[in-house]
PDB file of C-alpha atoms and ligand atoms in Angstrom:
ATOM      1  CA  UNK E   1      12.294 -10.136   5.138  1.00  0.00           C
ATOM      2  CA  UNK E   2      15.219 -10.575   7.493  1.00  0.00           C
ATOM      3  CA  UNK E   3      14.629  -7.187   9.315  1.00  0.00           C
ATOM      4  CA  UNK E   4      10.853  -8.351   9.599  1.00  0.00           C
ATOM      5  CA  UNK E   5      12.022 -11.800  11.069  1.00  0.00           C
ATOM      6  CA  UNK E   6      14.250 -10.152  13.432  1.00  0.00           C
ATOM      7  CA  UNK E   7      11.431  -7.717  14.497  1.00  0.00           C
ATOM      8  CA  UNK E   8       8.966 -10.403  14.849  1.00  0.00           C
ATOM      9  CA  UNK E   9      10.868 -13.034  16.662  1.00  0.00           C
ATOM     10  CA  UNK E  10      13.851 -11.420  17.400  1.00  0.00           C
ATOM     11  CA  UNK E  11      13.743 -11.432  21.240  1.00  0.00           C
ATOM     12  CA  UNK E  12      12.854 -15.602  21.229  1.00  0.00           C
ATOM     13  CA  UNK E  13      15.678 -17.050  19.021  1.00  0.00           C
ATOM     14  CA  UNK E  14      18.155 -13.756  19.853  1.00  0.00           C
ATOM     15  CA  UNK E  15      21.238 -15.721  20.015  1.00  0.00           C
ATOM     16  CA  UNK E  16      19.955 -16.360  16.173  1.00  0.00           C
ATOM     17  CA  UNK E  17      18.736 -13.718  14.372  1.00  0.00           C
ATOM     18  CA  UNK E  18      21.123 -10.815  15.555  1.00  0.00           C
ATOM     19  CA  UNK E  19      24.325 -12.618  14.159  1.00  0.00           C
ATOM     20  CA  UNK E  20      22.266 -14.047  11.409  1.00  0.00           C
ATOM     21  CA  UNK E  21      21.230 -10.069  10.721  1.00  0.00           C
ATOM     22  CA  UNK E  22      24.748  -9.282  11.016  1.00  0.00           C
ATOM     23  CA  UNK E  23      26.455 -11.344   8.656  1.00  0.00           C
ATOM     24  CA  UNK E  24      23.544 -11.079   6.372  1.00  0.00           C
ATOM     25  CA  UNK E  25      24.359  -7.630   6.117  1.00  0.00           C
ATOM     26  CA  UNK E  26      28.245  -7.643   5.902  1.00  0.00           C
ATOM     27  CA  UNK E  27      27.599 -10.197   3.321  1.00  0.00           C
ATOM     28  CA  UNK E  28      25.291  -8.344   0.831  1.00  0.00           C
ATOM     29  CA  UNK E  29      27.152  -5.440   1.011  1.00  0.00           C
ATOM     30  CA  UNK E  30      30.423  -6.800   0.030  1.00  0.00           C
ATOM     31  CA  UNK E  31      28.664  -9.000  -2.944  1.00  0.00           C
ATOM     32  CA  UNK E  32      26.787  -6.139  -4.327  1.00  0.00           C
ATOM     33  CA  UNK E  33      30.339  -4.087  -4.493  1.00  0.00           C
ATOM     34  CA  UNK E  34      31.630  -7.515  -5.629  1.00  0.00           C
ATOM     35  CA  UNK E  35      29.118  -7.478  -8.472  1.00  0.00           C
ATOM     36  CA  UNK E  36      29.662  -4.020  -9.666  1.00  0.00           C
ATOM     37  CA  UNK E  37      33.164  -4.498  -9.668  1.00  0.00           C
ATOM     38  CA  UNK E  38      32.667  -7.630 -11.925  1.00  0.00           C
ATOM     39  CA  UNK E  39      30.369  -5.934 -14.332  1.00  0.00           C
ATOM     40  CA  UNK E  40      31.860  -3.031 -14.688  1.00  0.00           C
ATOM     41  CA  UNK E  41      35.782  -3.548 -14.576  1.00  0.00           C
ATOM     42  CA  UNK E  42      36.503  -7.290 -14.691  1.00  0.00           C
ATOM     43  CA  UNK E  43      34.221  -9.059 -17.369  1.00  0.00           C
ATOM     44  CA  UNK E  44      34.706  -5.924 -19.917  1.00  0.00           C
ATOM     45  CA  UNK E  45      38.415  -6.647 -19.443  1.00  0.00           C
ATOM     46  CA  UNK E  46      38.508 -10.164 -20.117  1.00  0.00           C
ATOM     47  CA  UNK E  47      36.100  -9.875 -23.097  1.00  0.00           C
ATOM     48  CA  UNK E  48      38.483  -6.871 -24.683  1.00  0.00           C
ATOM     49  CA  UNK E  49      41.390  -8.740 -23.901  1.00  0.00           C
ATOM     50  CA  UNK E  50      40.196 -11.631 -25.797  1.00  0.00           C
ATOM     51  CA  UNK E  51      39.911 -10.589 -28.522  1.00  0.00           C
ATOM     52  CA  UNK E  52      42.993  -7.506 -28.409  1.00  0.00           C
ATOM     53  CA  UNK E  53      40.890  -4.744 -27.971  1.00  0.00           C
ATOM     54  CA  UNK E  54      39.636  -1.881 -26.320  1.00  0.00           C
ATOM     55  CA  UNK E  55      42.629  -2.470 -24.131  1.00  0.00           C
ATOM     56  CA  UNK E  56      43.806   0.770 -22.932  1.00  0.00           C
ATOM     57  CA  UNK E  57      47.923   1.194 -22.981  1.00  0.00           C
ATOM     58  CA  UNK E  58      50.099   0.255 -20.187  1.00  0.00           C
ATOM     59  CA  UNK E  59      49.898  -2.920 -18.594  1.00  0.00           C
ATOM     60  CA  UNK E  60      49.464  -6.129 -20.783  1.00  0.00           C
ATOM     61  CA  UNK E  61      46.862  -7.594 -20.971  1.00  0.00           C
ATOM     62  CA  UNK E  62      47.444 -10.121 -18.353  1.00  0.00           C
ATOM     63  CA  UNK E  63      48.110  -7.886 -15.921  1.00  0.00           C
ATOM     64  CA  UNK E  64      44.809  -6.204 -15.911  1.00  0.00           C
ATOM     65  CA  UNK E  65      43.109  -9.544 -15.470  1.00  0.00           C
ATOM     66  CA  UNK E  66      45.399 -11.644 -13.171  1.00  0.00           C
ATOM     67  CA  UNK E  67      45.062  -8.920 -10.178  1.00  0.00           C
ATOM     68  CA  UNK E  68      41.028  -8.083 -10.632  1.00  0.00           C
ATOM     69  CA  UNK E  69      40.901 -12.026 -10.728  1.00  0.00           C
ATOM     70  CA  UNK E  70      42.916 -12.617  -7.368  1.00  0.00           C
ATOM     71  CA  UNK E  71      40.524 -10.234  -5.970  1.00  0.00           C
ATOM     72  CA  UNK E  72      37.776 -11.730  -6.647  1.00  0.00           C
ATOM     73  CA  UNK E  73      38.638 -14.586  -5.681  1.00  0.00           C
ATOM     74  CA  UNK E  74      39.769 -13.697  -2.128  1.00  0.00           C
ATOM     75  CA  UNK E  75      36.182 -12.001  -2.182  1.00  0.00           C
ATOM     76  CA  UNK E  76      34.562 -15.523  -3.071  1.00  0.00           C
ATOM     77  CA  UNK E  77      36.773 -16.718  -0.386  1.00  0.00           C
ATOM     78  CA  UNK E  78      34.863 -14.120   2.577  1.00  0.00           C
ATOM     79  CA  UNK E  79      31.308 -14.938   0.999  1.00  0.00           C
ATOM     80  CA  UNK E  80      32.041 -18.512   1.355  1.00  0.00           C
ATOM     81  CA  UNK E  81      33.345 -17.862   5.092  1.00  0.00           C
ATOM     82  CA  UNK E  82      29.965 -15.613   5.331  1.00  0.00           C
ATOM     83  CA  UNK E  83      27.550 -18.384   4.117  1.00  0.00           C
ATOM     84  CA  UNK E  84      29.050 -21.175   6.128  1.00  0.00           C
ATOM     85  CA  UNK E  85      28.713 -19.102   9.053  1.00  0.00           C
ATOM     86  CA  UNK E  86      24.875 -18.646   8.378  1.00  0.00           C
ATOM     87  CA  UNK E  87      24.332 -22.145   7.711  1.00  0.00           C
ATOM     88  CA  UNK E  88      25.654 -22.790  11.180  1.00  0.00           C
ATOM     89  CA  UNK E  89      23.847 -19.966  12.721  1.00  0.00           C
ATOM     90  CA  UNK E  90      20.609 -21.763  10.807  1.00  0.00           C
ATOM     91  CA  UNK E  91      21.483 -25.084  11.846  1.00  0.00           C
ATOM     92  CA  UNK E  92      21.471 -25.675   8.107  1.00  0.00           C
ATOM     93  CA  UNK E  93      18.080 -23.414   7.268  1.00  0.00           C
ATOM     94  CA  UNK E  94      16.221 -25.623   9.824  1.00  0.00           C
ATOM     95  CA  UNK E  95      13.570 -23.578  10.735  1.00  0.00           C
ATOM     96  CA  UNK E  96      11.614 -24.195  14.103  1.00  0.00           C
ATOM     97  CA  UNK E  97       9.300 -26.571  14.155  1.00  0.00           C
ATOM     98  CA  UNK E  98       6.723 -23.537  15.335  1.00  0.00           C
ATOM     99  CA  UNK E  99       8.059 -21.259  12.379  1.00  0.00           C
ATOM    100  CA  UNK E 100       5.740 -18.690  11.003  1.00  0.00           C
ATOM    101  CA  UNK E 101       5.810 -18.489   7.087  1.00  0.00           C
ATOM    102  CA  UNK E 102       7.780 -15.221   7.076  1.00  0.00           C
ATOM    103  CA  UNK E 103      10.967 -17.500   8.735  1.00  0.00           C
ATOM    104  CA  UNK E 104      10.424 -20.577   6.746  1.00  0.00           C
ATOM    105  CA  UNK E 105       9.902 -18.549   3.576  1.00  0.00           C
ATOM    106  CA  UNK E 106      13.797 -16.469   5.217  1.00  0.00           C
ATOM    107  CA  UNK E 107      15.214 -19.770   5.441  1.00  0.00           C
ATOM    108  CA  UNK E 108      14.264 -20.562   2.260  1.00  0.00           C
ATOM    109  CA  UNK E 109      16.013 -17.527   0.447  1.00  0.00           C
ATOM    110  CA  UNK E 110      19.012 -18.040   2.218  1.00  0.00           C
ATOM    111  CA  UNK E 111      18.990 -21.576   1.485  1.00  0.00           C
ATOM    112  CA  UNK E 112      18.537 -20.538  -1.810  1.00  0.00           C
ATOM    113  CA  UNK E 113      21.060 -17.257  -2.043  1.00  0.00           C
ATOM    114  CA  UNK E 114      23.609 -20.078  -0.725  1.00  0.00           C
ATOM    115  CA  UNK E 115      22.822 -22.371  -3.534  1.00  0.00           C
ATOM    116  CA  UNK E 116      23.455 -19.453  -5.978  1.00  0.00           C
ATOM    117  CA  UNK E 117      26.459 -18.432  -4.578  1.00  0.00           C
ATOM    118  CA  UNK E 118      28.353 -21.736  -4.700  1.00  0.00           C
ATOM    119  CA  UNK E 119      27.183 -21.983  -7.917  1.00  0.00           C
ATOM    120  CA  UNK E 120      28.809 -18.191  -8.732  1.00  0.00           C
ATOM    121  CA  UNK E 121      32.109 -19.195  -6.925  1.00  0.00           C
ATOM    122  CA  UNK E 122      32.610 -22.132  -9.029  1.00  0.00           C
ATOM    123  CA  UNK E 123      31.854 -20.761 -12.866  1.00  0.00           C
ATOM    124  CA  UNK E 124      33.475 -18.315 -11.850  1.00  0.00           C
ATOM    125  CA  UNK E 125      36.761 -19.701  -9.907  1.00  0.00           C
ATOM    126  CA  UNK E 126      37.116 -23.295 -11.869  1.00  0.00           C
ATOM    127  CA  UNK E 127      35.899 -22.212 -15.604  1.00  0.00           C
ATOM    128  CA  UNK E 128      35.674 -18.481 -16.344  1.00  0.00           C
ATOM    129  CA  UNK E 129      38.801 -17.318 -14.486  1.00  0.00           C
ATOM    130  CA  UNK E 130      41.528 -20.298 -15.454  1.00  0.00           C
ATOM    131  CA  UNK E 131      40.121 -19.922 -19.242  1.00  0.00           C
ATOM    132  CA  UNK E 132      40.450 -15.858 -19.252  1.00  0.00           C
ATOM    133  CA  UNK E 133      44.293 -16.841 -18.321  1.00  0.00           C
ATOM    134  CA  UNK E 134      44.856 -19.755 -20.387  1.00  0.00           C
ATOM    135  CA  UNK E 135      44.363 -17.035 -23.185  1.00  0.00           C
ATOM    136  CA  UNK E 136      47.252 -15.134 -22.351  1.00  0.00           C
ATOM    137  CA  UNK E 137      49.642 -18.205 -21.774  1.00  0.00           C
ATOM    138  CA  UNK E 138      48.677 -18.600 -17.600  1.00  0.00           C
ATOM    139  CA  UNK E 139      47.748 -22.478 -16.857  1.00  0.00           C
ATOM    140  CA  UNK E 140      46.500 -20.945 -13.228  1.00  0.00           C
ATOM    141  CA  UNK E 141      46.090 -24.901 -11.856  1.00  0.00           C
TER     142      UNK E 141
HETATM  143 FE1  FE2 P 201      32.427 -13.410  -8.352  1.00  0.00          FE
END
């Protein structure tokens, strides 16, 4: 929808759309490695480690969630960075007053992917993360 905005109206709000496009972009591409890395490394370790197993040897416990977690956590950091910068861009998802559906409806879903996001960063930084260390003795606050 982005790509269509930025074909469609592209050349009238310029100063807009192309960084808007930009750090679109950068962003979804670091969130969908974020994700993966999540699903498919972090969350399996914390849910092993809880409950001792399925840990393979080597580092404690621990230490195979206290690193993963500090990276994801600098990652929240750059999405936040990201979607402040689009809200800016957006003059906070204010679409012109002449807007065609297409960029309300863009607005909307980034709006929206914002809302989500925060929402992420916070189960994820305030509850999830200081409780997977609290079970190995870290009081992370
Ligand atoms: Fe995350």
């Amino acid at each position: 929808m982005l790509a269509m905005v930025v074909s469609r109206h592209g050349d009238r709000f310029l100063t807009i759309l192309l960084p808007l496009q930009i750090t679109f972009d950068r962003l979804h591409a670091e969130l969908m490695a974020h994700m993966a890395k999540e699903d498919a490394v972090l969350f399996p370790t914390i849910v092993a480690a809880a409950f001792h197993t399925g840990i393979p040897g080597g580092a404690s416990a621990l230490e195979r969630i206290l690193g993963p977690v500090q990276v994801m956590e600098a990652e929240h950091e750059s999405a936040g960075t990201a979607l402040a910068t689009m809200r800016q861009l957006t003059r906070g998802y204010a679409p012109p007053e002449d807007a065609c559906a297409t960029f309300r409806g863009l607005y909307h879903g980034l709006a929206e992917l914002e809302r989500e996001m925060h929402l992420h960063v916070y189960l994820e930084n305030h509850i999830l993360f200081p409780r997977a260390l609290r079970v190995h003795g870290v009081d992370p606050r």
